[in-house]
mmCIF file of C-alpha atoms and ligand atoms in Angstrom:
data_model
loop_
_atom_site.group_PDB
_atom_site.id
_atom_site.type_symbol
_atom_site.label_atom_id
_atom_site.label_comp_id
_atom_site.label_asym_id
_atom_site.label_seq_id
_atom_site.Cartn_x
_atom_site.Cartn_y
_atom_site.Cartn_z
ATOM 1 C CA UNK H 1 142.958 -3.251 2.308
ATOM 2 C CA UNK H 2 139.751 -1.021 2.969
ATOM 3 C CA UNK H 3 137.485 -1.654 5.429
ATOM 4 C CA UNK H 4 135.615 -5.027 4.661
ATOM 5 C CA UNK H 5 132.073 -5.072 3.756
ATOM 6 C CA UNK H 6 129.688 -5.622 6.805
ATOM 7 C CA UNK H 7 127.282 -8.290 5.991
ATOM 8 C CA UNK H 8 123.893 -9.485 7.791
ATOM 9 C CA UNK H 9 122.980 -12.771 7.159
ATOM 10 C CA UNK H 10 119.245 -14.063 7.865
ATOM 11 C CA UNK H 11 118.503 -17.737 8.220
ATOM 12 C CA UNK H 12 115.774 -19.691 8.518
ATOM 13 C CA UNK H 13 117.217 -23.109 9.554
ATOM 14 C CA UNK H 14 120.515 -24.858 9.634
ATOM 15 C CA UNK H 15 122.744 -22.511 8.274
ATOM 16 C CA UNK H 16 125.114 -24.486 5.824
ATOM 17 C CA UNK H 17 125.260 -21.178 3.708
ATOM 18 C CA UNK H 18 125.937 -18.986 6.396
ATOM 19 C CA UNK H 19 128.695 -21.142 7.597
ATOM 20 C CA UNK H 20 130.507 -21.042 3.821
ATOM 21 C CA UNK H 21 130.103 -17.216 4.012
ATOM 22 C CA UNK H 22 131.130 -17.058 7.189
ATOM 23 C CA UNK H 23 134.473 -19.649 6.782
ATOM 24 C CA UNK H 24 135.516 -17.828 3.809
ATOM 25 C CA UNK H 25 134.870 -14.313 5.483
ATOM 26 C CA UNK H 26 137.723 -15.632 7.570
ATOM 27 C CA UNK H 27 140.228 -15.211 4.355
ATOM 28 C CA UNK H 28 142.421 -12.563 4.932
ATOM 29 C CA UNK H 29 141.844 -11.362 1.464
ATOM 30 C CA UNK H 30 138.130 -11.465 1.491
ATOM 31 C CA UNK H 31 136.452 -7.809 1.010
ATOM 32 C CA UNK H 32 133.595 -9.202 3.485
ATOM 33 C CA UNK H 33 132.846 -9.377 7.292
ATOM 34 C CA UNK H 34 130.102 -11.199 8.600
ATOM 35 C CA UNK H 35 128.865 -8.211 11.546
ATOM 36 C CA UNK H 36 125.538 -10.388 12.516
ATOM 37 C CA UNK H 37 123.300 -13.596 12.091
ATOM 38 C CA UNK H 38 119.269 -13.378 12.399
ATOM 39 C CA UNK H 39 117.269 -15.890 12.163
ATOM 40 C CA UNK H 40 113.194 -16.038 12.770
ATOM 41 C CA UNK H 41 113.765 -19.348 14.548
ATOM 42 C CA UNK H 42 115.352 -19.262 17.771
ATOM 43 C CA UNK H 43 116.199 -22.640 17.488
ATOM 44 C CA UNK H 44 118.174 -22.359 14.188
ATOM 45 C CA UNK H 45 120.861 -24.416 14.195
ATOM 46 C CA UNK H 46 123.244 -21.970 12.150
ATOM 47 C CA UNK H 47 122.576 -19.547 15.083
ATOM 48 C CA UNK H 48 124.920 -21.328 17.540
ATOM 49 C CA UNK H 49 127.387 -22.051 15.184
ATOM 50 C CA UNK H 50 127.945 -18.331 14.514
ATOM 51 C CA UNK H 51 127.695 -17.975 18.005
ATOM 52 C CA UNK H 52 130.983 -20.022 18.630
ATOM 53 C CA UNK H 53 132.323 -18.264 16.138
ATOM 54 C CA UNK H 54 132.449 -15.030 17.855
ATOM 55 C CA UNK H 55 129.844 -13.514 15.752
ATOM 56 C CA UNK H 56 126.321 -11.350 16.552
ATOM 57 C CA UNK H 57 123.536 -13.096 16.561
ATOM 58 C CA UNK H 58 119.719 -12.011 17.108
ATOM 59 C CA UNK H 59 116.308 -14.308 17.010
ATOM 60 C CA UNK H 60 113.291 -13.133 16.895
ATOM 61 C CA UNK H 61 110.358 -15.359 15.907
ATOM 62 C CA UNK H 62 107.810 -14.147 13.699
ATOM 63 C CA UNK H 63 104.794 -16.375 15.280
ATOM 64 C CA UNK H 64 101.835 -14.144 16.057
ATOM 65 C CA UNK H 65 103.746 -11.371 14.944
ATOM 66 C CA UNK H 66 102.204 -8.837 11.707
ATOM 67 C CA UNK H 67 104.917 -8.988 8.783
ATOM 68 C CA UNK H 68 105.459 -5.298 8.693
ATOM 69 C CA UNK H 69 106.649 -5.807 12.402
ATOM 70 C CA UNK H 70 108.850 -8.481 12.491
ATOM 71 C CA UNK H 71 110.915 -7.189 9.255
ATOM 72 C CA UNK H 72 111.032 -4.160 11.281
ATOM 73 C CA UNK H 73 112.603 -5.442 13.626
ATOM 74 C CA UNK H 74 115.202 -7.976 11.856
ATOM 75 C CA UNK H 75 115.810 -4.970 9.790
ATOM 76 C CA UNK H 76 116.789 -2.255 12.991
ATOM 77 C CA UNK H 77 119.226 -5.291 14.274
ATOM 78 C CA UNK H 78 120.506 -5.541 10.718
ATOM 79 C CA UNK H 79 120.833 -1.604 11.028
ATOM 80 C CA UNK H 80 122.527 -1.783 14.364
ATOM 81 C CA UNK H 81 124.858 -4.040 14.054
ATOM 82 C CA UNK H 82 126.085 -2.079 11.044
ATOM 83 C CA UNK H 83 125.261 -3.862 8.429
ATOM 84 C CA UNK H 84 125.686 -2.638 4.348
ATOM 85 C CA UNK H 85 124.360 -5.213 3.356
ATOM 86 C CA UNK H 86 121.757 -8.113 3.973
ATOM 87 C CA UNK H 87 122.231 -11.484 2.966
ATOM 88 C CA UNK H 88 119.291 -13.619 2.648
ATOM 89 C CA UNK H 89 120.344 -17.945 2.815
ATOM 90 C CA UNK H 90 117.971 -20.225 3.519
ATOM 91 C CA UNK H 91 115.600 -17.465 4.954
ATOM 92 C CA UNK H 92 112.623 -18.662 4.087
ATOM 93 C CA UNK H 93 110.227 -15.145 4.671
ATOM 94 C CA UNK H 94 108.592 -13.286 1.723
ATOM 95 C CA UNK H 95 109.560 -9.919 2.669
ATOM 96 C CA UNK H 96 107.151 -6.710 2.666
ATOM 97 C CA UNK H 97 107.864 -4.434 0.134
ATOM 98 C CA UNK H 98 109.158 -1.560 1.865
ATOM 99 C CA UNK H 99 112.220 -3.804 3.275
ATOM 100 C CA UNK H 100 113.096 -4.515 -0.094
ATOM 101 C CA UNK H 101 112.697 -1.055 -1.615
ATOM 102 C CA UNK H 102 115.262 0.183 1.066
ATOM 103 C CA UNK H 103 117.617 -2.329 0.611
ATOM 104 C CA UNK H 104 117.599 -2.067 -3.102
ATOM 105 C CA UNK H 105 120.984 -3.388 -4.341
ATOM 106 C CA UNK H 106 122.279 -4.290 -1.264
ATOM 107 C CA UNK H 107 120.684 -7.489 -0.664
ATOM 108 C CA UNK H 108 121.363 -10.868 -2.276
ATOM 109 C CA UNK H 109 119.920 -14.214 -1.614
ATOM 110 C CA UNK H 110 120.757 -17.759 -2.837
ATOM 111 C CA UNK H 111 117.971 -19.882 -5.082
ATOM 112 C CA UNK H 112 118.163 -23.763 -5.224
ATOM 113 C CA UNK H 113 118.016 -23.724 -9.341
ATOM 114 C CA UNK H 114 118.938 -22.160 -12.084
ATOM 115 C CA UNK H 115 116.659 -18.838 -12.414
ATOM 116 C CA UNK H 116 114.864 -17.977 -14.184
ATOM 117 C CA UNK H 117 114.170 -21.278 -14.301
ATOM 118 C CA UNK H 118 111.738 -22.448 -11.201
ATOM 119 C CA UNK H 119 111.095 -19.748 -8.748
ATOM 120 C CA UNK H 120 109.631 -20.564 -5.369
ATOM 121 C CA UNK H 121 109.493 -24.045 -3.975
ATOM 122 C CA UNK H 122 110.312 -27.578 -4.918
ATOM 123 C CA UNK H 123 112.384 -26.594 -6.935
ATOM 124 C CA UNK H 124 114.836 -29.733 -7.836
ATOM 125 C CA UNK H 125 111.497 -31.888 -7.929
ATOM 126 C CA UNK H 126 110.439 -29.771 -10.497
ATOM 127 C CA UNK H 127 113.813 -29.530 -12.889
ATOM 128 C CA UNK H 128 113.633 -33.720 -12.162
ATOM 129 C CA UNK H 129 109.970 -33.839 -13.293
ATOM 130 C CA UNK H 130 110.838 -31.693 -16.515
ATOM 131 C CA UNK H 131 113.542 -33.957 -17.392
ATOM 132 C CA UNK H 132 116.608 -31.270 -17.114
ATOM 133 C CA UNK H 133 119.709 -32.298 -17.576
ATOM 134 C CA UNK H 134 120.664 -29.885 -14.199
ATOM 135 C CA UNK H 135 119.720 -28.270 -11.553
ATOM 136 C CA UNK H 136 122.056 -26.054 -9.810
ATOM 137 C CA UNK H 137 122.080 -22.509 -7.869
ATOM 138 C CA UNK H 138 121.371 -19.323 -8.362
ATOM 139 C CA UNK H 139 122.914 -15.618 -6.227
ATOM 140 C CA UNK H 140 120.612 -12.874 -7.096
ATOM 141 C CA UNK H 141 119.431 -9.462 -5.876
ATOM 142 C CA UNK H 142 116.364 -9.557 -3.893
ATOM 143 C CA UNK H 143 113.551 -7.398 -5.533
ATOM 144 C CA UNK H 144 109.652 -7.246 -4.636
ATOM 145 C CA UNK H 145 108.960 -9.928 -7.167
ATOM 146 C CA UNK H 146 109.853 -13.519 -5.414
ATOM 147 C CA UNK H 147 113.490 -14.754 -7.262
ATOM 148 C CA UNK H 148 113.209 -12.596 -9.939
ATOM 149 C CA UNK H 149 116.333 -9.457 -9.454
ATOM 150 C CA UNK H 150 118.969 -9.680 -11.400
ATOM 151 C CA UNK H 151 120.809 -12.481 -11.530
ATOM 152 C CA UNK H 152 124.635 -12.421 -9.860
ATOM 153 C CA UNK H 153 125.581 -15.739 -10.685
ATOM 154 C CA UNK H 154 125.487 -19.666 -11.035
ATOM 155 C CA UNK H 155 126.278 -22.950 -10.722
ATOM 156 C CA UNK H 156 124.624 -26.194 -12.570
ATOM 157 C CA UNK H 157 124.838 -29.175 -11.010
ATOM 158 C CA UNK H 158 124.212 -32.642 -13.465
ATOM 159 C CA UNK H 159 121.034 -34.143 -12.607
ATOM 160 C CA UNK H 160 122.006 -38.163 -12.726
ATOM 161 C CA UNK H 161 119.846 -40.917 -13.509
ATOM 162 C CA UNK H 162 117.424 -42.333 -10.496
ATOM 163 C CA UNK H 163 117.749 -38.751 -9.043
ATOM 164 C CA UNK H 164 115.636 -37.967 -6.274
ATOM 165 C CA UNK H 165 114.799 -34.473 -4.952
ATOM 166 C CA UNK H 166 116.707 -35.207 -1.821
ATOM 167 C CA UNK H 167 119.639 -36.754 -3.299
ATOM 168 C CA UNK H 168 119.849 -33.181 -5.744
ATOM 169 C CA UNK H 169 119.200 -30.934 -3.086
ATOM 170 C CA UNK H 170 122.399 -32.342 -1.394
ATOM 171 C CA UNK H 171 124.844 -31.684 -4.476
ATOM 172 C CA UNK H 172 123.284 -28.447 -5.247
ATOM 173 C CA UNK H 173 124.158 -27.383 -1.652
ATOM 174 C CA UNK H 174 127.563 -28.247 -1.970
ATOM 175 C CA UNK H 175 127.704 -26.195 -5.134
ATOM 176 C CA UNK H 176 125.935 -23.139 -3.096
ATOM 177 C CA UNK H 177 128.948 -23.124 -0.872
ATOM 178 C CA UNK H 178 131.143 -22.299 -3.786
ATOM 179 C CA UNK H 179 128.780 -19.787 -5.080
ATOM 180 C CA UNK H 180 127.917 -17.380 -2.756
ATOM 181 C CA UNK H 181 131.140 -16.539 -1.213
ATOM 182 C CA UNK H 182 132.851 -15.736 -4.269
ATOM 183 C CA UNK H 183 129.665 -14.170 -6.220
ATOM 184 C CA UNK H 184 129.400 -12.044 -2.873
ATOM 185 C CA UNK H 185 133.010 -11.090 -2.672
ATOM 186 C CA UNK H 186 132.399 -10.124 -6.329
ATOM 187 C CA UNK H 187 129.584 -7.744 -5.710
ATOM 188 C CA UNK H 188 131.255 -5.669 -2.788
ATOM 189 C CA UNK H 189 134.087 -5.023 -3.967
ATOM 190 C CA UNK H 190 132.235 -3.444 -7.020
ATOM 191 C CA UNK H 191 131.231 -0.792 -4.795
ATOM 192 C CA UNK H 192 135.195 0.146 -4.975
ATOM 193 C CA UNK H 193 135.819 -0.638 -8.478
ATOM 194 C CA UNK H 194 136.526 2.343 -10.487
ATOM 195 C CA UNK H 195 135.779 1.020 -13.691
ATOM 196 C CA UNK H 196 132.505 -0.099 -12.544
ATOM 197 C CA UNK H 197 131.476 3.009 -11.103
ATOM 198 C CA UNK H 198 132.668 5.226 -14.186
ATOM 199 C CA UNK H 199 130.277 2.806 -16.354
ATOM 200 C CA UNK H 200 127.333 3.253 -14.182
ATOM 201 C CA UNK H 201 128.334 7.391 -14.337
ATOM 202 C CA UNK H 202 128.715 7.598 -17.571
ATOM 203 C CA UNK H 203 125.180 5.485 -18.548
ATOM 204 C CA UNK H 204 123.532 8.077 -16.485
ATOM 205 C CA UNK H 205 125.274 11.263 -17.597
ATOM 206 C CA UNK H 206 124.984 10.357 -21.431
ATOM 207 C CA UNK H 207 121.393 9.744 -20.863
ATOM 208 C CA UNK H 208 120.722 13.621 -20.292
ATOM 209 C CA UNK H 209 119.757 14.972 -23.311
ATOM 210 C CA UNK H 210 122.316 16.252 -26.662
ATOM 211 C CA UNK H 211 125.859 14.846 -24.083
ATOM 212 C CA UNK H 212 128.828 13.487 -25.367
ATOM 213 C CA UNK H 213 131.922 12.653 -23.646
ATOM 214 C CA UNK H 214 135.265 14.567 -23.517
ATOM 215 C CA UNK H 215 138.090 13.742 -21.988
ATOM 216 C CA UNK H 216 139.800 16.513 -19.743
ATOM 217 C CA UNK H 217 142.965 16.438 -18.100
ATOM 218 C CA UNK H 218 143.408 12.611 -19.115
ATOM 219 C CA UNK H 219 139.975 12.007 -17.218
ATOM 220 C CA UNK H 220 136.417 11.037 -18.623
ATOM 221 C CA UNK H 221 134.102 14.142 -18.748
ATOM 222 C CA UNK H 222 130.880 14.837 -20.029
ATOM 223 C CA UNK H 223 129.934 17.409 -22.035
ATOM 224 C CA UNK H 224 126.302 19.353 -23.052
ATOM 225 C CA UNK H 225 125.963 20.750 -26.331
ATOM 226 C CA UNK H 226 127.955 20.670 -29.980
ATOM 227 C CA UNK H 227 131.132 18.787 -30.058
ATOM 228 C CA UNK H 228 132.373 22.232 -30.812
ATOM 229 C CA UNK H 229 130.752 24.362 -28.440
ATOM 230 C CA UNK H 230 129.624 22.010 -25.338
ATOM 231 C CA UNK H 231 130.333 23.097 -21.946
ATOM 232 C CA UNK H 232 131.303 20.343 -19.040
ATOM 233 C CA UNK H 233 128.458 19.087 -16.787
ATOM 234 C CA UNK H 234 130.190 16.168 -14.992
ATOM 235 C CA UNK H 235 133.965 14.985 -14.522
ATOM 236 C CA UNK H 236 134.971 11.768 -13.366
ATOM 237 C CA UNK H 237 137.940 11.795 -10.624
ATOM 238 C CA UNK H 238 139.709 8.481 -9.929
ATOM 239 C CA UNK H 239 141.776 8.039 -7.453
ATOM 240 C CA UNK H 240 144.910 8.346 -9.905
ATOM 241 C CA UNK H 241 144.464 11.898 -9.112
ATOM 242 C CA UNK H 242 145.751 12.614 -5.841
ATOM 243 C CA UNK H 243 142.436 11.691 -4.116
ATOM 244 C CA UNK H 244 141.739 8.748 -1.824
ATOM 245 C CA UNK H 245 138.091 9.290 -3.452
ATOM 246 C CA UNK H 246 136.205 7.890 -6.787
ATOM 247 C CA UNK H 247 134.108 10.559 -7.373
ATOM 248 C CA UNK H 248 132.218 12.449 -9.869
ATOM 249 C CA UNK H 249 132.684 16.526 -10.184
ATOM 250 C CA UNK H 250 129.180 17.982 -10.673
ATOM 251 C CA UNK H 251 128.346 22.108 -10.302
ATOM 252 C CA UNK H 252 127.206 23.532 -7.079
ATOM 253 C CA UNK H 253 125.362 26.576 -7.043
ATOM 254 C CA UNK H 254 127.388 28.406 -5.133
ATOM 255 C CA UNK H 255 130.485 28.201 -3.181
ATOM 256 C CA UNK H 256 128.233 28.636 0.004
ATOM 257 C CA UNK H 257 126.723 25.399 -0.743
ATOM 258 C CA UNK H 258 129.344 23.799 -1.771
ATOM 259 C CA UNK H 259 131.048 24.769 1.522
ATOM 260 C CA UNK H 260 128.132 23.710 3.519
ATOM 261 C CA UNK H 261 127.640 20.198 2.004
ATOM 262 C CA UNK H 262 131.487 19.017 2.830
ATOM 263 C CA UNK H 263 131.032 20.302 6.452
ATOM 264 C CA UNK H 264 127.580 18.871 6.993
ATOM 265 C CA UNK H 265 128.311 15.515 5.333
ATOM 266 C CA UNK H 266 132.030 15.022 4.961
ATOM 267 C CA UNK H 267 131.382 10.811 3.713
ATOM 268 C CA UNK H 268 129.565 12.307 1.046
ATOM 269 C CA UNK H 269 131.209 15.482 -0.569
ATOM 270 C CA UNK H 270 134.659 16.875 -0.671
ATOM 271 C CA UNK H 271 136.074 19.952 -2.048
ATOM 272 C CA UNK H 272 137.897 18.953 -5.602
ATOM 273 C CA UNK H 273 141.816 20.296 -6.100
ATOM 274 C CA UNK H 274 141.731 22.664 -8.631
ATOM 275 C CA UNK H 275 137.918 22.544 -9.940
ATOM 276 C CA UNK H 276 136.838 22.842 -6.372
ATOM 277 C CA UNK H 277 137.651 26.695 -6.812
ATOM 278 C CA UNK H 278 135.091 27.073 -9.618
ATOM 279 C CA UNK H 279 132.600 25.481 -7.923
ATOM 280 C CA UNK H 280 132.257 21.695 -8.625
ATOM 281 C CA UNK H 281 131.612 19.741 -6.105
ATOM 282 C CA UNK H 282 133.117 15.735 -5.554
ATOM 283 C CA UNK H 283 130.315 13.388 -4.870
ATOM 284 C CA UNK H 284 131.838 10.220 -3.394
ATOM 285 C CA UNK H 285 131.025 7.408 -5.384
ATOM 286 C CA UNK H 286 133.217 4.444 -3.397
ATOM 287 C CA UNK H 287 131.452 4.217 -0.322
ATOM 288 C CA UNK H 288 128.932 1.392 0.190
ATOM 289 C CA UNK H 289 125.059 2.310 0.610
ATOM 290 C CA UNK H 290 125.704 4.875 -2.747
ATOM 291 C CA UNK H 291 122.015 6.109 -3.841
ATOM 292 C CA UNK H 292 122.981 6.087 -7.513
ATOM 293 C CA UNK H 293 119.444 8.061 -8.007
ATOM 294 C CA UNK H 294 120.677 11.033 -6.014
ATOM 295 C CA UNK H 295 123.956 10.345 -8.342
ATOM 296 C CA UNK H 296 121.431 10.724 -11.254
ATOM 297 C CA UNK H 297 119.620 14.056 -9.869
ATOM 298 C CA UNK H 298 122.829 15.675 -9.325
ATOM 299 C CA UNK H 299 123.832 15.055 -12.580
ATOM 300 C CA UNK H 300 120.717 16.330 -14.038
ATOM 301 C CA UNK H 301 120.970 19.874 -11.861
ATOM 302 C CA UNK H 302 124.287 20.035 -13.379
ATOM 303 C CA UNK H 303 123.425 19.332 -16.418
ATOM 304 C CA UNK H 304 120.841 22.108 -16.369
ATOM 305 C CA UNK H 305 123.047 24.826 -15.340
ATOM 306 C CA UNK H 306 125.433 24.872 -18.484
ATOM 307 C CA UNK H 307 122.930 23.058 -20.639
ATOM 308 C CA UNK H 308 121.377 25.728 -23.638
ATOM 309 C CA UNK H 309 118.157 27.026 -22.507
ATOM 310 C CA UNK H 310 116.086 25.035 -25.520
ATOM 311 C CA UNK H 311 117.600 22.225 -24.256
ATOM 312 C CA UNK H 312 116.118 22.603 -20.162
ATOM 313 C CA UNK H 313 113.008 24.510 -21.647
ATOM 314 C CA UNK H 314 112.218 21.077 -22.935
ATOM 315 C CA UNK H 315 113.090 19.104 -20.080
ATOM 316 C CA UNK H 316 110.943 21.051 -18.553
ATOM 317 C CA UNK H 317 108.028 21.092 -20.574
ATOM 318 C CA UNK H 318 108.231 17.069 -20.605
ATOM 319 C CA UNK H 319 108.138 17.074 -16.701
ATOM 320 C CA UNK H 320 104.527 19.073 -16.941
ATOM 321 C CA UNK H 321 102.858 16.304 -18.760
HETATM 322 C C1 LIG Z 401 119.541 -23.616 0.389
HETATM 323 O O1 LIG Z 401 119.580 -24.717 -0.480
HETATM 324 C C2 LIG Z 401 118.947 -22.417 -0.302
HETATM 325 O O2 LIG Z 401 119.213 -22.372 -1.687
HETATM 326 C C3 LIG Z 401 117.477 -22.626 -0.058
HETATM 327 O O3 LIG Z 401 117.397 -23.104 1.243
HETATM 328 C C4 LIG Z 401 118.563 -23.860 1.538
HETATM 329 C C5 LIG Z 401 119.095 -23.400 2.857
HETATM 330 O O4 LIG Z 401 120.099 -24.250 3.321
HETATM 331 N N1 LIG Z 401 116.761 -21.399 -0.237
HETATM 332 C C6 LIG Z 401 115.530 -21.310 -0.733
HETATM 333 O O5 LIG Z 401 114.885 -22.272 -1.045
HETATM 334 C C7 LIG Z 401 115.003 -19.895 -0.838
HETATM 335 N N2 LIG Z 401 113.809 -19.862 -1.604
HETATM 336 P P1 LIG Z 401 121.051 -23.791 4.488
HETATM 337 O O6 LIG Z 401 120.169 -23.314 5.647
HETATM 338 O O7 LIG Z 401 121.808 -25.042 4.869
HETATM 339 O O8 LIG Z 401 121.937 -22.709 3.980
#
């Protein structure tokens, strides 16, 4: 198996999430490792138990401190411990908006209801007040707006008769424990998954102007232009290709740059069999932390080098206004 996933996980209090990732982390199957728990309580229960389970753990508590700061800070422990990704349960911080910008798509959290249903607090005495039939859980990514990134996935959970808020808080937790561990399983390994990362490609490459796609060599390509006369901007590689990669081809400028990029940043960009010779470069798409704008803005240079002039006077015309 590839290396697993390294996971943060911030907590606010006693952890019963944490210790459902963290148990099923200890699958030998599961694509995740837990590399460190934070918590802005020092007292947090959760904290010792990861403790006793041989795993990181860093407290910092935000009293007195400015928000900016103490994200900072949980954030450069997230960052040295090695984390990919940060994994909010039961943290109970709004987070500044620069944290979440630069962990765009790489952090999750857990929601006691079904979004988009009842965002924020008091939640299950507020699906009990409004008569719902359930409550449940939702995994979502974490986005400046307060529970409201794109939901992962969910769980209801029947709201009985004589409910209390207590009494469904309980049952909803134990459905959380199913939840997250598999829903977060589901989203790393998508950073590996070919067929998700040739879908997010192609969305982006046939959003360039007049593209179509072609295969080539029994893989996906896209193409600028007529049907009849388009010229290749982008191939897909998979790794049914000799190549331990998922990748996408795009043109260099140059075989001097193209040269320089794999020896500067070898995790990034590797030197293609056969195309590598004409100058297309592979851009490594199956590697966590994957900036799928810098995906877009290579495919966009390379689109402009074979594109037909009209075609990139436009574009550029557009990007004066
Ligand atoms: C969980 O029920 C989680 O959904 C909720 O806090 C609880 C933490 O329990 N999160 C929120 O309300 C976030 N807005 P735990 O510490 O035992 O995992």
């Amino acid at each position: 198996m590839a290396d697993k996933a390294k996971v943060a996980v911030f907590i606010s209090g006693r952890g019963s999430n944490m210790a459902a990732l963290l148990y099923a982390s200890f699958h030998a199957d599961s694509p995740y490792e837990l590399c460190l728990v934070a918590s802005n309580d020092t007292d947090a229960e959760g904290l010792k138990l990861a403790e006793a389970e041989g795993i990181a753990t860093y407290a910092l508590s935000h009293k007195g401190m400015a928000r900016s700061d103490h994200d900072a800070a949980m954030e450069t422990a997230a960052r040295e411990a090695g984390a990919e990704y940060i994994v909010l349960a039961g943290y109970m911080r709004i987070l500044t908006e620069g944290f979440v910008s630069s962990w765009e798509g790489r952090m999750l959290n857990i929601h006691p209801s079904l979004l988009p249903k009842y965002p924020g607090l008091d939640t299950h005495a507020r699906a009990i007040e409004a008569g719902d039939s359930h409550g449940g859980a939702s995994v979502h990514l974490v986005t400046a707006e307060l529970d409201a990134g794109e939901v992962l996935g969910a769980l209801p959970v029947a709201i009985r008769p004589g409910e209390t808020a207590d009494s469904l808080a309980e049952r909803v937790r134990f459905a959380e424990h199913q939840l997250y561990p598999k829903i977060l399983a589901d989203y790393v390994s998508r950073d590996g998954d070919a067929d998700f990362l040739l879908g997010k490609v192609r969305n982006l490459a046939l959003a360039l102007p007049e593209t179509h796609e072609r295969e080539s060599h029994g893989s996906p390509g896209w193409r600028v232009g007529s049907e009849k006369s388009g010229k290749y901007f982008a191939h897909f590689n998979d790794q049914h290709h000799g190549s331990e990669h998922v990748a996408v081809l795009v043109k260099t400028s140059s075989m001097d740059e193209l040269l320089g990029l794999v020896e500067t940043q070898p995790e990034v960009y590797f030197k293609p069999a056969y195309y590598g010779a004409s100058g297309w470069i592979g851009l490594i798409l199956n590697r966590p932390g994957l900036d799928w704008d810098n995906v877009a803005e290579w495919l966009e240079r390379s689109w402009r080098s074979v594109a037909p002039k009209r075609l990139t006077q436009l574009a550029s015309a557009a990007e004066e206004f």
